[in-house]
Amino acid sequence: MSQYLILIYDSEAAWDSASPEEIERVHAGHGVFGEKNAAALVGGNALQFTTTATTVRPEGAGGHTVTDGPFLETKEALGGYYLVEAADLDVAIDIAKGIPLFTTSGGLEVRPIQVFN
């Protein structure tokens, strides 16, 4: 079995203006997803909004620059992730298709975990 990280991108603006019922619908969807895929799930978490992010970048002289916020401006932000075990990429993609998104403009990125020997 290989491990895959499924990154969840969605609109923070849509989340920020959502009704409690809309938020509960998506949270309930994640609960159903978790139950259905319990055998494959290794971990996962939701992330706080990008306004809480801090970016750390190396400087040429060996120091670092620390700035508030994410590096990129984007309509969809990384909002959470699941770490899954799957036989191959196709199985991981099938698992990802079951993850509920808040908006249709959101998306999922499935990436294999690199193993170092």
XYZ file of N, CA and C in Angstrom:
351
model
N 0.845 -1.189 0.000
C 0.000 0.000 0.000
C 0.880 1.239 0.000
N 0.449 2.236 -0.719
C 1.128 3.528 -0.756
C 0.276 4.555 -0.028
N 0.907 5.642 0.375
C 0.176 6.722 1.007
C 0.060 7.899 0.044
N -1.084 8.573 0.125
C -1.383 9.727 -0.721
C -1.942 10.837 0.154
N -1.512 12.065 -0.132
C -2.054 13.222 0.555
C -3.081 13.858 -0.364
N -4.287 14.012 0.140
C -5.352 14.667 -0.622
C -5.530 16.060 -0.033
N -5.168 17.074 -0.815
C -5.269 18.464 -0.389
C -6.617 19.016 -0.826
N -7.291 19.695 0.078
C -8.640 20.200 -0.177
C -8.580 21.716 -0.337
N -8.940 22.204 -1.522
C -8.959 23.636 -1.805
C -10.406 24.089 -1.975
N -10.741 25.226 -1.366
C -12.096 25.754 -1.498
C -12.073 27.254 -1.228
N -13.180 27.902 -1.392
C -13.299 29.343 -1.243
C -13.495 29.737 0.223
N -12.541 30.473 0.778
C -12.695 30.961 2.147
C -13.815 31.986 2.236
N -13.998 32.787 1.181
C -15.066 33.788 1.183
C -16.429 33.116 1.283
N -16.609 32.003 0.572
C -17.873 31.270 0.646
C -18.077 30.702 2.048
N -17.025 30.167 2.645
C -17.126 29.640 4.010
C -17.475 30.743 4.991
N -16.842 31.900 4.801
C -17.025 33.014 5.732
C -18.455 33.542 5.721
N -19.125 33.435 4.579
C -20.486 33.962 4.469
C -21.552 32.871 4.517
N -21.143 31.633 4.807
C -22.083 30.510 4.790
C -23.003 30.532 6.002
N -24.191 29.996 5.797
C -25.143 29.850 6.897
C -24.721 28.671 7.762
N -25.153 28.636 9.007
C -24.851 27.483 9.865
C -25.326 26.161 9.251
N -26.455 26.197 8.543
C -26.975 24.976 7.909
C -26.037 24.500 6.796
N -25.501 25.432 6.004
C -24.579 25.057 4.931
C -23.295 24.460 5.510
N -22.786 25.062 6.548
C -21.570 24.559 7.180
C -21.813 23.176 7.769
N -22.941 22.986 8.422
C -23.271 21.682 9.000
C -23.402 20.620 7.912
N -23.956 20.984 6.760
C -24.096 20.034 5.651
C -22.726 19.515 5.213
N -21.761 20.414 5.081
C -20.424 19.998 4.651
C -19.735 19.204 5.754
N -19.859 19.649 6.996
C -19.255 18.899 8.104
C -19.840 17.494 8.186
N -21.145 17.385 8.017
C -21.788 16.068 8.031
C -21.267 15.212 6.876
N -21.051 15.835 5.724
C -20.497 15.112 4.576
C -19.116 14.555 4.871
N -18.309 15.326 5.593
C -16.983 14.829 5.969
C -17.102 13.675 6.968
N -18.101 13.726 7.835
C -18.328 12.618 8.757
C -18.666 11.342 8.013
N -19.544 11.458 7.029
C -19.922 10.297 6.203
C -18.701 9.793 5.430
N -17.939 10.725 4.856
C -16.723 10.348 4.125
C -15.777 9.574 5.049
N -15.576 10.071 6.270
C -14.679 9.419 7.220
C -15.128 8.019 7.588
N -16.422 7.850 7.789
C -16.947 6.521 8.116
C -16.794 5.561 6.946
N -17.098 6.032 5.744
C -17.040 5.193 4.549
C -15.603 4.774 4.232
N -14.635 5.651 4.528
C -13.247 5.394 4.149
C -12.326 5.173 5.346
N -12.889 4.758 6.471
C -12.113 4.600 7.708
C -10.898 3.692 7.526
N -11.020 2.649 6.755
C -9.911 1.712 6.578
C -8.736 2.345 5.838
N -9.005 3.320 4.987
C -7.948 3.950 4.196
C -7.374 5.201 4.854
N -8.111 5.811 5.786
C -7.682 7.076 6.372
C -6.575 6.863 7.395
N -5.486 7.597 7.200
C -4.375 7.589 8.149
C -4.455 8.831 9.029
N -4.941 9.925 8.459
C -5.067 11.168 9.207
C -5.732 12.231 8.367
N -5.932 13.374 8.980
C -6.515 14.497 8.270
C -6.915 15.583 9.244
N -6.959 16.793 8.756
C -7.353 17.929 9.573
C -7.854 19.054 8.684
N -8.667 19.904 9.278
C -9.049 21.165 8.647
C -8.022 22.201 9.077
N -7.801 23.190 8.233
C -6.874 24.272 8.537
C -7.644 25.554 8.817
N -7.100 26.404 9.657
C -7.705 27.702 9.870
C -7.494 28.547 8.618
N -8.238 29.650 8.505
C -8.169 30.501 7.316
C -6.752 31.003 7.071
N -6.481 31.375 5.834
C -5.155 31.852 5.441
C -4.747 33.121 6.191
N -5.705 33.844 6.748
C -5.359 35.041 7.515
C -4.554 34.695 8.765
N -4.551 33.428 9.163
C -3.770 33.007 10.327
C -2.400 32.468 9.932
N -2.121 32.391 8.630
C -0.873 31.795 8.140
C 0.313 32.737 8.321
N 1.466 32.138 8.449
C 2.733 32.862 8.480
C 3.650 32.188 7.469
N 4.299 32.993 6.639
C 5.205 32.472 5.628
C 6.644 32.723 6.073
N 7.472 31.693 5.992
C 8.885 31.793 6.337
C 9.684 31.467 5.084
N 10.546 32.422 4.660
C 11.350 32.223 3.454
C 12.817 32.475 3.775
N 13.707 31.642 3.255
C 15.131 31.865 3.502
C 15.630 33.101 2.752
N 16.567 33.805 3.380
C 17.259 34.918 2.733
C 18.618 34.421 2.262
N 19.247 35.170 1.389
C 20.546 34.766 0.851
C 21.656 34.698 1.886
N 21.579 35.463 2.964
C 22.663 35.528 3.945
C 22.491 34.519 5.084
N 21.625 33.559 4.928
C 21.438 32.540 5.953
C 20.326 32.840 6.932
N 19.709 34.016 6.835
C 18.596 34.361 7.694
C 17.273 33.990 7.055
N 16.197 34.458 7.662
C 14.852 34.172 7.155
C 13.996 35.426 7.222
N 13.079 35.539 6.286
C 12.069 36.578 6.301
C 10.761 35.941 6.728
N 10.108 36.526 7.717
C 8.842 36.020 8.228
C 7.777 37.067 7.933
N 6.715 36.649 7.212
C 5.630 37.573 6.868
C 4.289 36.949 7.225
N 3.321 37.813 7.466
C 1.967 37.346 7.734
C 1.310 36.902 6.440
N 0.482 35.883 6.542
C -0.323 35.447 5.415
C 0.360 34.424 4.542
N -0.404 33.871 3.607
C 0.133 32.870 2.691
C 0.971 33.539 1.612
N 1.740 32.738 0.906
C 2.611 33.249 -0.149
C 1.823 33.705 -1.379
N 0.807 32.960 -1.758
C 0.074 33.251 -2.991
C -1.295 33.846 -2.715
N -1.725 34.727 -3.601
C -3.099 35.225 -3.580
C -3.903 34.300 -4.489
N -4.999 33.776 -4.000
C -5.784 32.841 -4.793
C -7.232 32.860 -4.335
N -8.134 32.475 -5.228
C -9.547 32.399 -4.860
C -9.823 31.171 -4.011
N -9.114 30.089 -4.297
C -9.262 28.877 -3.501
C -8.034 28.737 -2.610
N -8.267 28.438 -1.357
C -7.181 28.278 -0.406
C -7.152 26.849 0.106
N -5.965 26.412 0.510
C -5.838 25.099 1.118
C -6.574 25.121 2.445
N -7.595 24.297 2.562
C -8.435 24.319 3.746
C -8.308 23.094 4.627
N -7.668 22.053 4.120
C -7.520 20.846 4.901
C -6.925 19.734 4.063
N -6.810 18.577 4.681
C -6.202 17.455 3.971
C -6.639 16.137 4.600
N -6.500 15.085 3.833
C -6.611 13.713 4.321
C -5.357 12.971 3.874
N -4.816 12.146 4.731
C -3.737 11.238 4.382
C -4.364 9.860 4.293
N -4.249 9.225 3.116
C -4.893 7.931 2.904
C -3.881 6.898 2.452
N -4.207 5.650 2.699
C -3.457 4.529 2.157
C -4.308 3.908 1.060
N -3.684 3.671 -0.084
C -4.415 3.109 -1.221
C -3.470 2.238 -2.040
N -4.046 1.301 -2.758
C -3.256 0.376 -3.567
C -2.504 1.096 -4.677
N -3.113 2.141 -5.232
C -2.465 2.900 -6.296
C -3.159 4.259 -6.441
N -2.655 5.068 -7.359
C -3.187 6.422 -7.552
C -4.659 6.403 -7.941
N -5.054 5.454 -8.780
C -6.462 5.397 -9.198
C -7.394 5.180 -8.011
N -6.994 4.334 -7.081
C -7.811 4.097 -5.881
C -7.840 5.358 -5.025
N -6.692 6.040 -4.883
C -6.643 7.282 -4.113
C -7.544 8.346 -4.736
N -7.570 8.417 -6.053
C -8.446 9.377 -6.746
C -9.906 9.038 -6.495
N -10.243 7.760 -6.540
C -11.627 7.353 -6.256
C -12.026 7.736 -4.832
N -11.109 7.580 -3.884
C -11.385 7.997 -2.512
C -11.608 9.507 -2.471
N -10.743 10.259 -3.136
C -10.835 11.725 -3.140
C -12.164 12.214 -3.697
N -12.705 11.518 -4.670
C -13.973 11.936 -5.284
C -15.120 11.977 -4.281
N -14.977 11.311 -3.153
C -16.023 11.302 -2.137
C -15.928 12.433 -1.132
N -14.896 13.266 -1.232
C -14.719 14.360 -0.269
C -15.662 15.504 -0.625
N -16.485 15.935 0.322
C -17.410 17.040 0.020
C -16.676 18.377 -0.015
N -16.993 19.183 -1.027
C -16.481 20.543 -1.138
C -17.630 21.500 -0.879
N -17.307 22.674 -0.411
C -18.334 23.667 -0.129
C -18.826 24.315 -1.419
N -17.917 24.598 -2.340
C -18.285 25.243 -3.603
C -17.868 24.372 -4.778
N -18.483 24.588 -5.917
C -18.092 23.848 -7.115
C -16.806 24.401 -7.708
N -16.347 25.560 -7.233
C -15.094 26.112 -7.741
C -13.889 25.521 -7.007
N -14.131 24.802 -5.915
C -13.042 24.196 -5.164
C -12.470 23.003 -5.900
N -11.434 22.417 -5.331
C -10.826 21.268 -5.981
C -9.986 20.465 -5.019
N -9.533 19.329 -5.494
C -8.736 18.411 -4.697
C -7.444 18.112 -5.449
N -6.369 17.986 -4.709
C -5.088 17.595 -5.282
C -4.662 16.314 -4.594
N -4.353 15.289 -5.369
C -3.923 13.997 -4.826
C -2.444 13.822 -5.170
N -1.625 13.659 -4.124
C -0.190 13.526 -4.347
C 0.359 12.353 -3.570
N 1.172 11.524 -4.252
C 1.785 10.416 -3.548
C 2.830 10.912 -2.556
N 2.924 10.217 -1.431
C 3.933 10.504 -0.426
C 5.238 9.864 -0.890
N 6.310 10.634 -0.876
C 7.604 10.120 -1.294
C 8.240 9.367 -0.138
N 8.755 8.198 -0.436
C 9.396 7.357 0.576
C 10.908 7.388 0.327
N 11.658 7.715 1.363
C 13.116 7.724 1.268
C 13.655 6.469 1.944
N 14.524 5.769 1.252
C 15.129 4.537 1.807
C 16.493 4.826 2.371
